[in-house]
CSV table of C-alpha atoms and ligand atoms in Angstrom, one decimal:
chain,number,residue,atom,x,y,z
H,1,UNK,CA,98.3,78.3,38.3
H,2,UNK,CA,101.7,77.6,36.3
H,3,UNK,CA,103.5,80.3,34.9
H,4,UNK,CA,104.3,79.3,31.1
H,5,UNK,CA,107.6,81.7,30.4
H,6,UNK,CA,108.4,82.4,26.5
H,7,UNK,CA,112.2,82.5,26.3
H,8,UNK,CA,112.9,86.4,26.9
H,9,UNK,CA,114.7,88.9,25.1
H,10,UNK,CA,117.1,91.2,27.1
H,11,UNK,CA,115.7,94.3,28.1
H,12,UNK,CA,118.4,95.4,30.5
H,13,UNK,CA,121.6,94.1,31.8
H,14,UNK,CA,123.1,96.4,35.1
H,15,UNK,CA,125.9,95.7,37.2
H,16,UNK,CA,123.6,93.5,39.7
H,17,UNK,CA,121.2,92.5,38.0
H,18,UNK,CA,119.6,91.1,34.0
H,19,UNK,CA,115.9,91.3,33.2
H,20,UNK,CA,114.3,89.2,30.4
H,21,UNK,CA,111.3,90.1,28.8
H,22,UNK,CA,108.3,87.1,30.2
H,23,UNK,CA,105.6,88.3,28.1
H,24,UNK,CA,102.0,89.3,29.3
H,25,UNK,CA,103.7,92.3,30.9
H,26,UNK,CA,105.9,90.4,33.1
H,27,UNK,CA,109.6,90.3,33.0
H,28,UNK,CA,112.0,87.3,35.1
H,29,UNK,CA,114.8,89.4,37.2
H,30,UNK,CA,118.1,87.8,37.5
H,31,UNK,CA,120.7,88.7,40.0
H,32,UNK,CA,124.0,87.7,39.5
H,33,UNK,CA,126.8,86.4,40.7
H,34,UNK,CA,129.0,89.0,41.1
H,35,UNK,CA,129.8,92.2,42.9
H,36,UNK,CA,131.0,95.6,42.5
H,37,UNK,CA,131.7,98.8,44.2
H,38,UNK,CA,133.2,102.2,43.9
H,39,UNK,CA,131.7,102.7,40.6
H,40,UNK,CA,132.6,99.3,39.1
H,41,UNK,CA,136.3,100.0,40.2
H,42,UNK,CA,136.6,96.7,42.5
H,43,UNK,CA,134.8,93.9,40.6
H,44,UNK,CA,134.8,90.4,41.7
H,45,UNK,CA,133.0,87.0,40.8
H,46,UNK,CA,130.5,86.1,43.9
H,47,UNK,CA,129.7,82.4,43.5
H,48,UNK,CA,126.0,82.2,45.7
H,49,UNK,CA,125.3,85.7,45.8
H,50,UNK,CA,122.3,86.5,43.2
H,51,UNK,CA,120.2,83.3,44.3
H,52,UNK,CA,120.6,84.8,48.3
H,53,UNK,CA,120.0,88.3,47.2
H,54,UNK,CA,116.9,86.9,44.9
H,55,UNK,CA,115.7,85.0,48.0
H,56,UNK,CA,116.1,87.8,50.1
H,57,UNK,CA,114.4,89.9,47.8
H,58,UNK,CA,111.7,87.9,47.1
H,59,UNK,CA,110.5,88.0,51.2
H,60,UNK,CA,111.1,91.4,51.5
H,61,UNK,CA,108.6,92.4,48.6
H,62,UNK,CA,106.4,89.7,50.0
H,63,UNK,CA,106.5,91.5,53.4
H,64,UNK,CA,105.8,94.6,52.1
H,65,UNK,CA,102.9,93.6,50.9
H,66,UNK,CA,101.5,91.8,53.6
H,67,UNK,CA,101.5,95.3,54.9
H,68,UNK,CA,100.1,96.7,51.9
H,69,UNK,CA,102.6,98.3,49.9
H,70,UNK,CA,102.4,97.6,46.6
H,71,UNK,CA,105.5,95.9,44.6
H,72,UNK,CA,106.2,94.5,41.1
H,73,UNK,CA,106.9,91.2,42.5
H,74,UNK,CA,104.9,88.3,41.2
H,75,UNK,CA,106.5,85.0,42.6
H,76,UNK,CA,110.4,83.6,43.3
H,77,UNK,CA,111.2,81.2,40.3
H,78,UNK,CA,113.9,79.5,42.4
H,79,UNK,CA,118.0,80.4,42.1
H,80,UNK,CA,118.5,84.0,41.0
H,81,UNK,CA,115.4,84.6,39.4
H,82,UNK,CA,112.1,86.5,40.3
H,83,UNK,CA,108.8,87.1,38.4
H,84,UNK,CA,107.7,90.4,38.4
H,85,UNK,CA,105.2,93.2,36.3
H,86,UNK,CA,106.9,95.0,33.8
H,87,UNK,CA,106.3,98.9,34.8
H,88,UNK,CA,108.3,102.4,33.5
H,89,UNK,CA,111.0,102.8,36.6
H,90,UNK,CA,110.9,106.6,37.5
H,91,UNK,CA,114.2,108.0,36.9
H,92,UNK,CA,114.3,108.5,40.9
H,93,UNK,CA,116.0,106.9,43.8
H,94,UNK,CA,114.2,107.0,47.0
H,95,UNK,CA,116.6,107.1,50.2
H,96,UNK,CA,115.2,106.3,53.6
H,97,UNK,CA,118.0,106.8,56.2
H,98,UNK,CA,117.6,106.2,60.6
H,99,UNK,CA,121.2,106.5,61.2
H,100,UNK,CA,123.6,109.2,59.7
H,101,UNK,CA,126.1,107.3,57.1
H,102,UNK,CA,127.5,107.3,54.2
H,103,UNK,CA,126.7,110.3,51.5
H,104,UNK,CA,125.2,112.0,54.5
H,105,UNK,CA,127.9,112.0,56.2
H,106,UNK,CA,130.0,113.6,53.1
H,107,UNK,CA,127.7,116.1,52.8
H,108,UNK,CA,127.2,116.7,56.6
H,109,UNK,CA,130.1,116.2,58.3
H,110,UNK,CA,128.9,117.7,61.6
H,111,UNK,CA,126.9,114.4,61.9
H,112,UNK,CA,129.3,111.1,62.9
H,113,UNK,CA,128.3,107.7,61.1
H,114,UNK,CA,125.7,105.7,63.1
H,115,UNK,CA,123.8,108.6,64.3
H,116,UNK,CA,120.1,107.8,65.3
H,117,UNK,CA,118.4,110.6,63.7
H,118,UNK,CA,115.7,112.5,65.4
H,119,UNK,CA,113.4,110.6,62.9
H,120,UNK,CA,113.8,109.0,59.2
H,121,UNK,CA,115.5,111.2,56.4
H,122,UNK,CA,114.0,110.5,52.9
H,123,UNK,CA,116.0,111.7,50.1
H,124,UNK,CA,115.5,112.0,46.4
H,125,UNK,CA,117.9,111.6,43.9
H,126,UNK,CA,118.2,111.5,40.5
H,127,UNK,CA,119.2,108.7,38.5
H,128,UNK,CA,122.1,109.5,36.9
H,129,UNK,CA,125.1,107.7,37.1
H,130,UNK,CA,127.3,110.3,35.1
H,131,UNK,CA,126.5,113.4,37.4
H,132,UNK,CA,126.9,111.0,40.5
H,133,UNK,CA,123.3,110.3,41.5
H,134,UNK,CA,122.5,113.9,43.0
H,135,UNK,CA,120.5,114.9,45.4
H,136,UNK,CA,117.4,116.6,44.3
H,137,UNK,CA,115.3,119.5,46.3
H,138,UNK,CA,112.0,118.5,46.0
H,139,UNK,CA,111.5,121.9,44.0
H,140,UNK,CA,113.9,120.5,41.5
H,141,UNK,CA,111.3,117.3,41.3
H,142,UNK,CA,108.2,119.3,40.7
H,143,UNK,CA,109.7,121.8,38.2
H,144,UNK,CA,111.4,118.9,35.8
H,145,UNK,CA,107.6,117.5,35.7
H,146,UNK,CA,108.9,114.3,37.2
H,147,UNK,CA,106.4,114.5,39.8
H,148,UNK,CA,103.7,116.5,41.6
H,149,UNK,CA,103.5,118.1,44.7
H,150,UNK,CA,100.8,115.6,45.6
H,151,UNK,CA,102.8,112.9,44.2
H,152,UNK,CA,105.5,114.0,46.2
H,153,UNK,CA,103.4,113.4,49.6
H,154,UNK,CA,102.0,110.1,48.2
H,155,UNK,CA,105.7,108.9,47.4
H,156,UNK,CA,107.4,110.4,50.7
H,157,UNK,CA,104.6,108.8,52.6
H,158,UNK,CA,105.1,105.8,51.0
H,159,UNK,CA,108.5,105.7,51.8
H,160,UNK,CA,108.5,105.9,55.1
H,161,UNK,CA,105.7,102.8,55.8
H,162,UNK,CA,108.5,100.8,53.8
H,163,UNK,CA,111.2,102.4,56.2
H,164,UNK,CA,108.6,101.5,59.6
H,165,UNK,CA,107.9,98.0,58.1
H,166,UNK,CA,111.4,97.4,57.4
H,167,UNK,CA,113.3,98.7,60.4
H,168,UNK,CA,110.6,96.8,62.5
H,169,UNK,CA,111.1,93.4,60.8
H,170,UNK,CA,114.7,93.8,61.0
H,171,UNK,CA,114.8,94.8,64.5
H,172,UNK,CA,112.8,91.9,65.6
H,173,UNK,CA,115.8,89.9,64.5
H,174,UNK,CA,118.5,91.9,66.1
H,175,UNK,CA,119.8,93.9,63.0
H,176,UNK,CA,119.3,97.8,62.9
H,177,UNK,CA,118.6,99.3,59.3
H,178,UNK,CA,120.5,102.1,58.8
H,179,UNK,CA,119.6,103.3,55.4
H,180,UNK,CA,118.3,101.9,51.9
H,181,UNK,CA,117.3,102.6,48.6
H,182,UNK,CA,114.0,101.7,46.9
H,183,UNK,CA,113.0,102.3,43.2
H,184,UNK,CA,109.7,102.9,42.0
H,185,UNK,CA,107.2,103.0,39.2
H,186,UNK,CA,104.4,105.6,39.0
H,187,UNK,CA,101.1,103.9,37.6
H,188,UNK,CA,97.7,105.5,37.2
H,189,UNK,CA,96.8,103.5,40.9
H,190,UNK,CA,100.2,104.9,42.5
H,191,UNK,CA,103.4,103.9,42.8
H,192,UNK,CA,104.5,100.7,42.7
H,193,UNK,CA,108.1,99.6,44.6
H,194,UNK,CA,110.4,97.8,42.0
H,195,UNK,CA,113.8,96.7,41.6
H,196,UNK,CA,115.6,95.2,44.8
H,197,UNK,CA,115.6,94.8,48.3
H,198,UNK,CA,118.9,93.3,49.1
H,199,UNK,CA,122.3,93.5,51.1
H,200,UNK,CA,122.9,95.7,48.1
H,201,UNK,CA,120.7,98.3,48.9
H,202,UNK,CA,119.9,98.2,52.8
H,203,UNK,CA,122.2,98.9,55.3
H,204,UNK,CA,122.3,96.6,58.2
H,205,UNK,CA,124.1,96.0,61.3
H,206,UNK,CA,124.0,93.3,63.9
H,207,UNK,CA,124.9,94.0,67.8
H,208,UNK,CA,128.2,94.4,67.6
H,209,UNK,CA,127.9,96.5,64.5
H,210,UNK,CA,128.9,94.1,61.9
H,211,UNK,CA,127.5,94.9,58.3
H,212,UNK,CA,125.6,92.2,56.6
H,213,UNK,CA,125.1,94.2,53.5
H,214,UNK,CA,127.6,95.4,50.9
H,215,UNK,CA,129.6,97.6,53.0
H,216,UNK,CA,131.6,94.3,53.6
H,217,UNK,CA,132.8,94.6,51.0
H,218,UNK,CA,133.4,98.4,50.0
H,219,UNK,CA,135.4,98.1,53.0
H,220,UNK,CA,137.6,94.9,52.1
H,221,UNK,CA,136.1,92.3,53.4
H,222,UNK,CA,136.4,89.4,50.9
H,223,UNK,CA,133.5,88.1,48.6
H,224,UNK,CA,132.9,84.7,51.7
H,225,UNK,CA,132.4,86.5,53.9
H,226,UNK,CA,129.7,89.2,51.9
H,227,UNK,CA,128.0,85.8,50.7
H,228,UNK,CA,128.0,84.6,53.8
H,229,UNK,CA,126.4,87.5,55.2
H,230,UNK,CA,123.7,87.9,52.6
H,231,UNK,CA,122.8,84.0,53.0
H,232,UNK,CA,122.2,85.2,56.8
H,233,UNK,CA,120.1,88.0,55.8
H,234,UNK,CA,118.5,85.5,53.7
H,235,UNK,CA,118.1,82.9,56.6
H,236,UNK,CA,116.9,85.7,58.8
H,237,UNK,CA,114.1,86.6,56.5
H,238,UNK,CA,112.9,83.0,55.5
H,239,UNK,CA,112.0,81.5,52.5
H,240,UNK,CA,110.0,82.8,49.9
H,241,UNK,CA,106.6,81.6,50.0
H,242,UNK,CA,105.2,82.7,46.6
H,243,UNK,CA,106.9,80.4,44.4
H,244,UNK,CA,106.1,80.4,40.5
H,245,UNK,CA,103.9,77.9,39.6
H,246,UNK,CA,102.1,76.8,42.3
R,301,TYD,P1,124.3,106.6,50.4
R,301,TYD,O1,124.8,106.8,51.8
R,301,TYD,O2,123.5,107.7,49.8
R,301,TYD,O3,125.5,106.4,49.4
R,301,TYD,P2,126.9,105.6,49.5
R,301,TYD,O4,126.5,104.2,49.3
R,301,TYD,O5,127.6,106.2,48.3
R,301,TYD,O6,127.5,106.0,50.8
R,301,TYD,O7,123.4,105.3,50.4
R,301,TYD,C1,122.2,105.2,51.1
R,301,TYD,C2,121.6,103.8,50.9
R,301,TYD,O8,121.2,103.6,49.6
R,301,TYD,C3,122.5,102.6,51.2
R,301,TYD,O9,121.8,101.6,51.9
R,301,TYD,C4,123.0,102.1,49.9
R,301,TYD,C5,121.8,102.5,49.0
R,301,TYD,N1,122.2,102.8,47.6
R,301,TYD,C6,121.9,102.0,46.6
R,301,TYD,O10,121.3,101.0,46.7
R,301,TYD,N2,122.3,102.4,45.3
R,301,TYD,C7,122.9,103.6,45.0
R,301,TYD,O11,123.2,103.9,43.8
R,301,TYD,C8,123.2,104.4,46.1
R,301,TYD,C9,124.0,105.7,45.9
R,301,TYD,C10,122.8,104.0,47.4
């Protein structure tokens, strides 16, 4: 079945990422060519990154739901761009962590980066880019009306088949996942997983502990070497196999 695209009005531009209306519900995600970190302070063009963080993306929903999870994701366009449903994001992001690091760490000091934790964290926090992204009890969660206790459970175990399907994948090609970050939409069948599943929001480390995801470069590294290593993750993962219009 082709996909016939109507030429798309902006409906969000990010830092990562641009999404174009596609009509029928659908909307084409494009990643860019670029990267940033520490709040947008360090900002550099990354020639090759969006089309190996949309191919990357692309297998990663498509292996999630080979083991049932639902995702946005329709079908990889080719380059930077993915297909996917429209849905209302929740203004939530869902942590899953295996090894202490980063923002744990801050708030935790007792715990050293790379810990293996007795078993996966998952962490709410708000979306919120002015008051830092907090982290939210799940009290705070339930009393905004953002989400039920039930929903709660449904999301938390949710989060936690991505983290097993994810961390098993990974490890089956010799690269540990330390944390990441998924987004998600509540619909009256559950929640769906949107946004990304990139170098830009998993953490992962090879053997000898080398990142292949955006700490790279939030740690120097230059923008080669981070496109290099999210072509790898890309290679790693292989190709897309739902592509648009086939
Ligand atoms: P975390 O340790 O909470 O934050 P920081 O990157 O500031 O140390 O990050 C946990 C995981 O979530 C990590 O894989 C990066 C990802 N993440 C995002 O994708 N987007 C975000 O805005 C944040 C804060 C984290």
């Amino acid at each position: 079945m082709g996909v016939t695209l109507r030429p798309g009005r902006l409906l969000y531009e990010g830092k990562a990422k641009r999404v174009l209306d596609a009509g029928d519900g659908r909307a084409v995600m494009e990643f860019k060519d670029g990267v940033t970190a520490f709040d947008g302070r360090r900002r550099d063009p990354a020639p090759g990154k969006g089309e190996a963080a949309a191919r990357l993306s692309a297998r990663m929903f498509e292996l999630l739901e080979e083991h049932g999870v639902r995702t946005h994701y329709i079908c990889y366009m080719g380059g930077s761009r993915i297909l996917v449903e429209r849905h209302e994001v929740a203004p939530l992001e869902v942590i899953v962590r295996n090894y202490a690091y980063g923002s744990m760490v801050r708030r935790m000091p007792f715990l050293k980066p790379m810990a293996r934790l007795s078993r996966p964290l998952v962490e709410l926090h708000l979306k919120d880019d002015e008051r830092g992204d907090p982290l939210l009890l799940p009290e705070d969660v339930v009393e905004a009306g953002l989400l039920s206790w039930s929903e709660l459970d449904a999301l938390r175990s949710l989060a936690l088949r991505v983290d097993a399907v994810l961390e098993s994948f990974w490890r089956r090609r010799g690269l540990r996942l330390i944390d990441f970050k998924i987004e998600v939409a509540r619909t009256p069948r559950g929640f769906v997983v949107v946004d990304e599943v990139s170098g830009d929001t998993m953490r992962l480390v090879d053997a000898e502990g080398r990142h292949l995801d955006k700490e790279l470069y939030r740690r120097g590294g230059s923008v080669e070497e981070l496109v290099e290593a999210y072509r790898e993750l890309a290679r790693l993962a292989g190709a897309p196999e739902r592509l648009c219009g086939e």
